[in-house]
Tab-separated table of C-alpha atoms in Angstrom:
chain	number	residue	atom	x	y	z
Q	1	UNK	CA	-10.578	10.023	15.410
Q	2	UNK	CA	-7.986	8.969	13.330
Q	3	UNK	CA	-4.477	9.744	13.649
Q	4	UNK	CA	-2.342	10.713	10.843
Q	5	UNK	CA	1.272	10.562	10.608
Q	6	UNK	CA	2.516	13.825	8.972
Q	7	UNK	CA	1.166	17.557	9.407
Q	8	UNK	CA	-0.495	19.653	6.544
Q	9	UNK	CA	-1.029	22.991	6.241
Q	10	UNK	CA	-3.724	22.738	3.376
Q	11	UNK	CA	-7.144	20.582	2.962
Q	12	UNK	CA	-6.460	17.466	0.814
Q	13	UNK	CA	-8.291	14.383	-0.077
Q	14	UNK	CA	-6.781	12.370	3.147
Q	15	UNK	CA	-7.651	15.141	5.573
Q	16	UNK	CA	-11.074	15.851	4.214
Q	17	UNK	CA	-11.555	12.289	4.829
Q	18	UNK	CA	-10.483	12.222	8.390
Q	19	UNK	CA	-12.829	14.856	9.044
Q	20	UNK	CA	-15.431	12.877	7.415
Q	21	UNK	CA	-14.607	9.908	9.673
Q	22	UNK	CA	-14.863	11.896	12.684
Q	23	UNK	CA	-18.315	13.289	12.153
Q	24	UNK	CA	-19.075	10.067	10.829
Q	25	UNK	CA	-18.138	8.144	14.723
Q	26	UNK	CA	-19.103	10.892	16.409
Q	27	UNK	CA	-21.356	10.552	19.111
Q	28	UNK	CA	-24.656	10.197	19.836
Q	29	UNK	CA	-24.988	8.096	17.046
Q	30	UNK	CA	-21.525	6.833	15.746
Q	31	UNK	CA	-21.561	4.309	12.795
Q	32	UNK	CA	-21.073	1.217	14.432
Q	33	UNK	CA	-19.558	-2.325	13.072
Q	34	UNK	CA	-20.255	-5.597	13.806
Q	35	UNK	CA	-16.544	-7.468	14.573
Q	36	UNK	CA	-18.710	-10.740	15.810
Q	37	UNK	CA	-17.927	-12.898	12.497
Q	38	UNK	CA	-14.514	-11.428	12.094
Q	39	UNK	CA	-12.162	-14.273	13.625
Q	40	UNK	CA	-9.699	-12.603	16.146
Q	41	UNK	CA	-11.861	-9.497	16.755
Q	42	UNK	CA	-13.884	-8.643	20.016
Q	43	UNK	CA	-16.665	-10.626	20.030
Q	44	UNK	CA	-19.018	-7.398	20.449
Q	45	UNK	CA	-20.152	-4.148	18.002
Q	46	UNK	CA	-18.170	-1.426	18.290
Q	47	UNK	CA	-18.006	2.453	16.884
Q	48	UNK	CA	-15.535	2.427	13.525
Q	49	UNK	CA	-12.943	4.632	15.355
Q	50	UNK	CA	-12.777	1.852	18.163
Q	51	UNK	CA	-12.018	-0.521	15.109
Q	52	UNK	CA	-9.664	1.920	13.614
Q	53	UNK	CA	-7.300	2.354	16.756
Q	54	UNK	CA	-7.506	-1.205	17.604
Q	55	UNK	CA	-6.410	-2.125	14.260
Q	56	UNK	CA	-3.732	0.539	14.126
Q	57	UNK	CA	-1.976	-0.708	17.522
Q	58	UNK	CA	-2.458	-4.347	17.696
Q	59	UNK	CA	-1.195	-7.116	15.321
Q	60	UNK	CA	-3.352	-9.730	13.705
Q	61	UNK	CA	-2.385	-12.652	11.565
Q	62	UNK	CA	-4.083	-12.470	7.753
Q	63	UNK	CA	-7.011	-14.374	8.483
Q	64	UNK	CA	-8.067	-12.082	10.977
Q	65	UNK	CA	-7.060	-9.146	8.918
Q	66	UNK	CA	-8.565	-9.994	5.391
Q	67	UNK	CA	-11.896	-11.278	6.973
Q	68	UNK	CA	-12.177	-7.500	8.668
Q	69	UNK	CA	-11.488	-5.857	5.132
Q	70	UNK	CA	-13.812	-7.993	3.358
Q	71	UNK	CA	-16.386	-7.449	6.092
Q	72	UNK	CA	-15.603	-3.694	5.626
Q	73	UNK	CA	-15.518	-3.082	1.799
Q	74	UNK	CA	-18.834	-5.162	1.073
Q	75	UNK	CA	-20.363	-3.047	3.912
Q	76	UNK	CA	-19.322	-0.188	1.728
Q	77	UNK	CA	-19.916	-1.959	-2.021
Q	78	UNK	CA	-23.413	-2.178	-0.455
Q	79	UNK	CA	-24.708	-0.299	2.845
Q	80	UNK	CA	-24.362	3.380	0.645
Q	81	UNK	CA	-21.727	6.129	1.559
Q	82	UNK	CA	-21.022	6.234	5.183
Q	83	UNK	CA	-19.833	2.721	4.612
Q	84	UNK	CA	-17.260	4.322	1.924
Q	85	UNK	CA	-15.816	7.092	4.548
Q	86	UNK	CA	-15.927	4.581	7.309
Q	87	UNK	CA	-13.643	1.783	5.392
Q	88	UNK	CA	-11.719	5.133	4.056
Q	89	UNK	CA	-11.386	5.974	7.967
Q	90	UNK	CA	-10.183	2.756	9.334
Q	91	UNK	CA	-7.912	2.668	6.184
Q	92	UNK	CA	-6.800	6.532	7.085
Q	93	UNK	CA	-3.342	5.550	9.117
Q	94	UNK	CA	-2.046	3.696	6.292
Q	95	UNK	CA	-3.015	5.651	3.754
Q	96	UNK	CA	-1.391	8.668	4.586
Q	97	UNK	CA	1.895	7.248	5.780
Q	98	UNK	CA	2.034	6.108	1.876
Q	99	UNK	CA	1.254	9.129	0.883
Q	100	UNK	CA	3.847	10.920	3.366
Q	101	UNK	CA	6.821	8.382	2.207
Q	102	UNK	CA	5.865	8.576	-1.826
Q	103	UNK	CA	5.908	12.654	-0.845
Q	104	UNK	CA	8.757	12.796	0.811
Q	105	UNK	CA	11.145	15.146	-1.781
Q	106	UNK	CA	7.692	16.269	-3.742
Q	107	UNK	CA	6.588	18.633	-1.629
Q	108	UNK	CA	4.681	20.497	-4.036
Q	109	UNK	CA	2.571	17.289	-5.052
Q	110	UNK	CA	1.920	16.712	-1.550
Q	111	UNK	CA	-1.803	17.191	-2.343
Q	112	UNK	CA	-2.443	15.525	-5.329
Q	113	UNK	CA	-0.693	12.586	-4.412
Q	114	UNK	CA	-3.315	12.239	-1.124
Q	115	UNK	CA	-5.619	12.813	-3.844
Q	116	UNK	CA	-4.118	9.567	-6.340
Q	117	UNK	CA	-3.782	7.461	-3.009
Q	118	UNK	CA	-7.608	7.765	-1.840
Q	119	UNK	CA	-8.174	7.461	-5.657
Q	120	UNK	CA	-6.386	4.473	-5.892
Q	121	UNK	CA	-7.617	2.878	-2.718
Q	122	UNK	CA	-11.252	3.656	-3.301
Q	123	UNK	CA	-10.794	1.654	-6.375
Q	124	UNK	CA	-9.368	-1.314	-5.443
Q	125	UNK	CA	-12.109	-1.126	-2.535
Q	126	UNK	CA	-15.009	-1.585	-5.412
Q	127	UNK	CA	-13.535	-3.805	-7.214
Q	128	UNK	CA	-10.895	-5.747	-5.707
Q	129	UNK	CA	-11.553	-9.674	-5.606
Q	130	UNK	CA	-12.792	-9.733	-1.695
Q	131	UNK	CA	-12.854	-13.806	-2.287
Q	132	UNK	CA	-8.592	-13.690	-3.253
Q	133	UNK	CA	-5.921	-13.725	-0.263
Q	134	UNK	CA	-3.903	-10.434	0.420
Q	135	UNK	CA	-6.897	-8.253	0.677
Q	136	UNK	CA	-5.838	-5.606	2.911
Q	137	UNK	CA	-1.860	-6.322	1.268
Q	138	UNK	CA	-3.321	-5.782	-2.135
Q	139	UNK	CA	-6.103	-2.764	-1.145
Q	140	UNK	CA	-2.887	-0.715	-0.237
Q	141	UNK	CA	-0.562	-1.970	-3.517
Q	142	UNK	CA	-3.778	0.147	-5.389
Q	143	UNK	CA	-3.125	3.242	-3.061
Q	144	UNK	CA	0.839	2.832	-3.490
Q	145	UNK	CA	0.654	2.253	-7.085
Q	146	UNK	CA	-1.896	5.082	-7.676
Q	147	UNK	CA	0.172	7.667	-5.590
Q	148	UNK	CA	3.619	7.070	-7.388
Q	149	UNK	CA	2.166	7.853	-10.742
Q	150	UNK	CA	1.899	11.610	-9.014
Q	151	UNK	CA	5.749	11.599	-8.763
Q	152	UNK	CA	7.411	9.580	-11.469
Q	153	UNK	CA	7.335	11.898	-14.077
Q	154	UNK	CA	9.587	14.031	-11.629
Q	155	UNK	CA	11.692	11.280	-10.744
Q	156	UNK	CA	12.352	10.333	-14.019
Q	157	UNK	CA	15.843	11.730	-14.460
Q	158	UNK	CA	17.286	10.912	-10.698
Q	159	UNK	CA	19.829	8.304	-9.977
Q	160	UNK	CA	18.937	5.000	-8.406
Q	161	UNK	CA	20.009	5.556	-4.812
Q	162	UNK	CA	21.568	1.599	-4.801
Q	163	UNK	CA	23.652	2.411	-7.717
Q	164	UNK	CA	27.381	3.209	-7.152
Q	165	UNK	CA	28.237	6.087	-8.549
Q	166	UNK	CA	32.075	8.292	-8.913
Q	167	UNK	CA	32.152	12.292	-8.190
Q	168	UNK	CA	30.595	12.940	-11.299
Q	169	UNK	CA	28.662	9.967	-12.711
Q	170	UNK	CA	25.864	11.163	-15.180
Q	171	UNK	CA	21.964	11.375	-14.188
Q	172	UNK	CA	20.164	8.774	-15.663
Q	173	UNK	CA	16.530	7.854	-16.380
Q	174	UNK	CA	15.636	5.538	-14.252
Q	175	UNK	CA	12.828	6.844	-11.898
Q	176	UNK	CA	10.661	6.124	-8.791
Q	177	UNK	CA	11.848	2.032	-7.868
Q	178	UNK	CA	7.673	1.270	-8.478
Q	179	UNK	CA	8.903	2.306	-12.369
Q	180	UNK	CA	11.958	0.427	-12.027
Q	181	UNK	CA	10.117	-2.885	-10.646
Q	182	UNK	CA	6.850	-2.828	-13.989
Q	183	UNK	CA	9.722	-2.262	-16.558
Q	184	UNK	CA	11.534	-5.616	-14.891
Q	185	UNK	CA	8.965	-7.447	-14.857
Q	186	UNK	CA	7.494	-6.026	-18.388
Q	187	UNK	CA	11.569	-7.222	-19.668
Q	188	UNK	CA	10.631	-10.495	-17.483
Q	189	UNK	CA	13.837	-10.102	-15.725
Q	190	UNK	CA	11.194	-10.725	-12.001
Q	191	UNK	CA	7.940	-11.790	-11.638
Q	192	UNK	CA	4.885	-9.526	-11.016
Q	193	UNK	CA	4.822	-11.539	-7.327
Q	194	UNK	CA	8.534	-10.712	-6.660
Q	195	UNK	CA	8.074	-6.847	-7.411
Q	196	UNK	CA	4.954	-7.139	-5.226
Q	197	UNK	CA	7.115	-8.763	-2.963
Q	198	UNK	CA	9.909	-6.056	-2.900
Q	199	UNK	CA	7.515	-2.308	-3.150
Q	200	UNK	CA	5.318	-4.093	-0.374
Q	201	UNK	CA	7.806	-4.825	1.877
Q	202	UNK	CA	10.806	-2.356	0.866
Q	203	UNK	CA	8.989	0.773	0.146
Q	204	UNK	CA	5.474	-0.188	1.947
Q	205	UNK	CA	4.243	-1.375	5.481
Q	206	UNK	CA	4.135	-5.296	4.710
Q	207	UNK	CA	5.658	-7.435	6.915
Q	208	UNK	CA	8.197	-10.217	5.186
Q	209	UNK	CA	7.368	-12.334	8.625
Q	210	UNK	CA	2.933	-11.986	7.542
Q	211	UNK	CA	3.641	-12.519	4.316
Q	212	UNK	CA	5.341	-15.618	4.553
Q	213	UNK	CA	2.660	-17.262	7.349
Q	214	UNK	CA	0.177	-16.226	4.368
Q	215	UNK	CA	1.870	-18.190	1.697
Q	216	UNK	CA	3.054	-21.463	3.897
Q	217	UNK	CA	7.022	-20.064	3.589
Q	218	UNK	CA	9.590	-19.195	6.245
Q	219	UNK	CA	10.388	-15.837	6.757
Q	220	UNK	CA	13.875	-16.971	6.090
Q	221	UNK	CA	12.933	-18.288	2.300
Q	222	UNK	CA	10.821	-15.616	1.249
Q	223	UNK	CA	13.989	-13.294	2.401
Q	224	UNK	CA	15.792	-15.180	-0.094
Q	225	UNK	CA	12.700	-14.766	-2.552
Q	226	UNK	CA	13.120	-11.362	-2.687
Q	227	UNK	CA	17.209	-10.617	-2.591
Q	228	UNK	CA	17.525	-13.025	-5.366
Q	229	UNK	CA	15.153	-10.876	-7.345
Q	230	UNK	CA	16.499	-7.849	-5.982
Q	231	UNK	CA	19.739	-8.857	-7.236
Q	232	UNK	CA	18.483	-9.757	-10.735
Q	233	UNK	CA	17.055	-6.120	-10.683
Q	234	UNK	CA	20.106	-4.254	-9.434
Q	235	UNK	CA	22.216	-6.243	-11.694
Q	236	UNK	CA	19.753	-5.013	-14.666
Q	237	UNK	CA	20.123	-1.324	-13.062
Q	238	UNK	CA	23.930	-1.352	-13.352
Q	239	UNK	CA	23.644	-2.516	-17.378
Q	240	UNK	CA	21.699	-0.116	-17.961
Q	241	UNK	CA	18.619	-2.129	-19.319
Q	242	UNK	CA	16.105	-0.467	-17.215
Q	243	UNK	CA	16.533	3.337	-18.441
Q	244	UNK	CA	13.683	2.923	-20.579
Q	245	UNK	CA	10.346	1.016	-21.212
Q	246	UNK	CA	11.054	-2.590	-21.781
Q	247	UNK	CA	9.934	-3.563	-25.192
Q	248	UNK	CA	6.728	-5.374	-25.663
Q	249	UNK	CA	8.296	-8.362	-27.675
Q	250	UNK	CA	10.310	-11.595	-26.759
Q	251	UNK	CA	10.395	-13.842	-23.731
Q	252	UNK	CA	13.200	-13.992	-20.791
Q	253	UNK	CA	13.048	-16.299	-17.547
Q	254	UNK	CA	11.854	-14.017	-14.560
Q	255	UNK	CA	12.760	-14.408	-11.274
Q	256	UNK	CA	10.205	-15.512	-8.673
């Protein structure tokens, strides 16, 4: 069964789901997948909670990784629901960790954003390009993305927490940092890869050291990727420039 990472008091999407997935892999007849053609997997069938904890406590490189999640999301795009909940199941660990760190301060939308993650996630599972790299990277941008437009509305007037600020400096409209990134890169001050590259790695589980085996860098480079858009962003943050949407016209060179 799969393990989640925070306690609720209250049915939501996520734990509806994991109780789903456990009937679903419960015995005597647990849904059972096929990790054979997946590079790096056991070269046997197994039950999809066997696949969930393995995934969940070892480490595979992005080969192994996107293989598995295309294997898993055309099994549900085509094998019918139990597919769905079983790819929702594997996914389960992730997905609420998300949802517990985009939560954290918003109690009250605790619920609905489970509910905007699985939304988001389920998406991206149907449609996503399984053929593209990142799928697993970009399966849980959807969830991420998806959850945070529960909570932005409320963040909306807090203070950047990387902003200096005196005794009394004023609150300012700035908002959850997924906000901050789109309006940078809708003023072109970064590119939609370097605020991938910073929410997936700052604010989500993404490894800097997998994502730079994936795209031929050193860890050390795409490190420098990211603070030199980071910097561009914070720089933009202290001018004041991201307080509100970014108009729609005119051209500026974004960062990569």
């Amino acid at each position: 069964m799969a393990t989640t990472t925070r306690s609720r008091t209250a049915d939501t999407a996520l734990t509806t789901a994991e109780t789903a997935f456990a009937l679903l892999t419960c015995e005597p007849t647990p849904l059972v997948f096929d990790a054979r053609p997946v590079p790096g997997l056991p070269d046997t069938t197994m039950p999809l909670d066997e696949l969930g904890t393995l995934v969940k406590f070892e480490r595979y490189d992005s080969t192994t990784t996107d293989e598995l999640w295309r294997q898993l999301a055309h099994h549900a795009r085509e094998w019918g629901p139990a597919w769905v909940v079983g790819a929702i199941g594997v996914a389960l660990p992730a997905l609420t960790h998300l949802a517990a760190k985009i939560s954290r301060g918003h109690v009250r939308h605790a619920e609905d954003v489970d509910s905007e993650v699985l939304a988001g996630f389920l998406d991206a599972l149907r449609t996503a390009d399984l053929a593209a790299p990142r799928l697993w990277l970009r399966l849980c941008w959807a969830a991420w993305r998806a959850g945070t437009s529960v909570v932005t509305a409320d963040e909306g007037e807090e203070l950047p927490l990387d902003l200096g600020s005196g005794s009394r400096s004023p609150r300012m409209p700035y908002g959850h940092p997924d906000l901050l990134l789109g309006r940078a890169v809708a003023a072109g001050l970064i590119t939609a890869d370097a605020a991938e590259l910073i929410s997936a790695t700052r604010f989500g589980d993404a490894l800097i050291e997998h994502l730079a085996a994936e795209q031929g860098l050193t860890p050390g480079a795409l490190r420098m990727r990211r603070r030199r858009a980071e910097r561009v962003v914070a720089a933009a943050i202290t001018r004041g420039d991201l307080s509100s949407p970014a108009p729609s016209s005119g051209e500026s060179t974004a960062a990569a």
